[in-house]
Coordinates of C-alpha atoms in Angstrom, one line a residue:
M1 CA -22.9 -0.4 0.5
K2 CA -19.8 0.3 2.6
T3 CA -16.9 1.6 0.6
G4 CA -13.1 1.8 1.2
S5 CA -9.8 2.9 -0.2
V6 CA -6.5 1.2 -0.3
Y7 CA -3.4 3.3 0.3
I8 CA 0.4 3.0 0.3
L9 CA 2.6 5.1 2.6
L10 CA 6.3 5.8 2.4
C11 CA 7.7 5.6 5.8
S12 CA 10.8 7.6 7.1
D13 CA 12.9 4.4 7.0
K14 CA 12.0 4.0 3.3
T15 CA 9.8 1.0 3.9
L16 CA 6.2 1.0 2.4
Y17 CA 3.1 0.5 4.4
T18 CA -0.1 -0.7 2.8
G19 CA -3.5 -0.2 4.4
V20 CA -7.3 0.0 3.8
T21 CA -9.7 2.4 5.2
S22 CA -13.3 3.7 4.9
D23 CA -12.1 7.3 5.5
L24 CA -8.7 8.1 4.0
D25 CA -8.4 11.6 5.4
E26 CA -9.1 10.5 8.9
R27 CA -6.8 7.5 8.6
L28 CA -3.9 9.6 7.3
Y29 CA -4.4 12.0 10.3
Q30 CA -4.3 9.0 12.7
H31 CA -1.1 7.8 11.1
H32 CA 0.6 11.2 11.1
E33 CA -0.3 11.9 14.7
G34 CA 1.0 8.5 15.8
L35 CA -2.4 7.3 17.1
F36 CA -1.7 3.7 16.0
P37 CA 0.8 1.9 18.1
G38 CA 1.7 -0.4 15.2
Y39 CA 4.1 -0.3 12.2
T40 CA 3.9 3.3 11.2
H41 CA 4.1 4.8 14.7
T42 CA 7.9 4.7 14.9
R43 CA 8.4 5.3 11.2
R44 CA 7.0 8.9 10.9
P45 CA 6.9 11.2 9.0
L46 CA 4.9 9.4 6.4
I47 CA 4.2 10.3 2.8
L48 CA 1.1 9.1 0.9
L49 CA 2.4 7.6 -2.3
W50 CA -0.7 6.2 -3.8
N51 CA -4.4 5.6 -3.0
S52 CA -7.2 3.9 -4.9
E53 CA -10.5 5.3 -5.8
E54 CA -13.3 4.3 -3.3
M55 CA -14.6 0.9 -4.0
D56 CA -16.7 -1.8 -2.2
I57 CA -15.0 -2.5 1.1
Q58 CA -14.6 -6.2 0.3
D59 CA -12.9 -5.4 -2.9
A60 CA -10.6 -2.9 -1.1
I61 CA -9.7 -5.6 1.5
L62 CA -8.8 -8.0 -1.3
L63 CA -6.7 -5.4 -3.1
E64 CA -4.9 -4.6 0.1
K65 CA -4.1 -8.3 0.7
Q66 CA -2.8 -8.6 -2.9
L67 CA -0.6 -5.5 -2.6
K68 CA 0.8 -6.6 0.8
G69 CA 2.1 -9.8 -0.9
W70 CA 4.1 -7.8 -3.4
S71 CA 7.7 -6.7 -3.1
K72 CA 8.6 -3.1 -2.6
A73 CA 10.0 -2.9 -6.2
K74 CA 6.7 -4.3 -7.6
K75 CA 4.6 -1.8 -5.5
L76 CA 6.8 1.1 -6.8
A77 CA 6.4 -0.1 -10.4
F78 CA 2.6 -0.3 -9.8
I79 CA 2.6 3.3 -8.4
R80 CA 4.6 4.5 -11.4
S81 CA 2.3 2.7 -13.8
D82 CA 5.5 1.0 -15.2
I83 CA 3.8 -1.9 -16.9
P84 CA 7.0 -3.6 -18.3
A85 CA 8.6 -3.5 -14.9
L86 CA 5.3 -4.7 -13.3
I87 CA 5.2 -7.7 -15.7
N88 CA 8.8 -8.5 -15.1
L89 CA 8.4 -8.4 -11.3
S90 CA 5.3 -10.6 -11.6
V91 CA 7.2 -13.5 -13.1
A92 CA 8.1 -16.1 -10.4
Y93 CA 11.9 -16.3 -9.7
R94 CA 11.8 -20.0 -10.6
D95 CA 10.4 -19.2 -14.0
K96 CA 13.1 -16.6 -14.7
E97 CA 15.9 -19.2 -14.5
K98 CA 14.5 -21.2 -17.5

């Protein structure tokens, strides 16, 4: 079974980058060295804020997709394990007005 990890990086412009990999150490090296021409290339240096345990690669891909759909505030609450903030940030804006 192929495994993978999900990770969140803090970029130099204070944005967050979420990715998935089967080799976290190698992927971090590639990001830090600017070997990817994509999002993180021009936003170095990068700081690893969070990474998951290894899991089935399909589960890792699903988790990455879920996290990518979250706001920066919600991702930071998740990283801090701030459950009340995470719950509050999970409520749809339309439902907060009621």
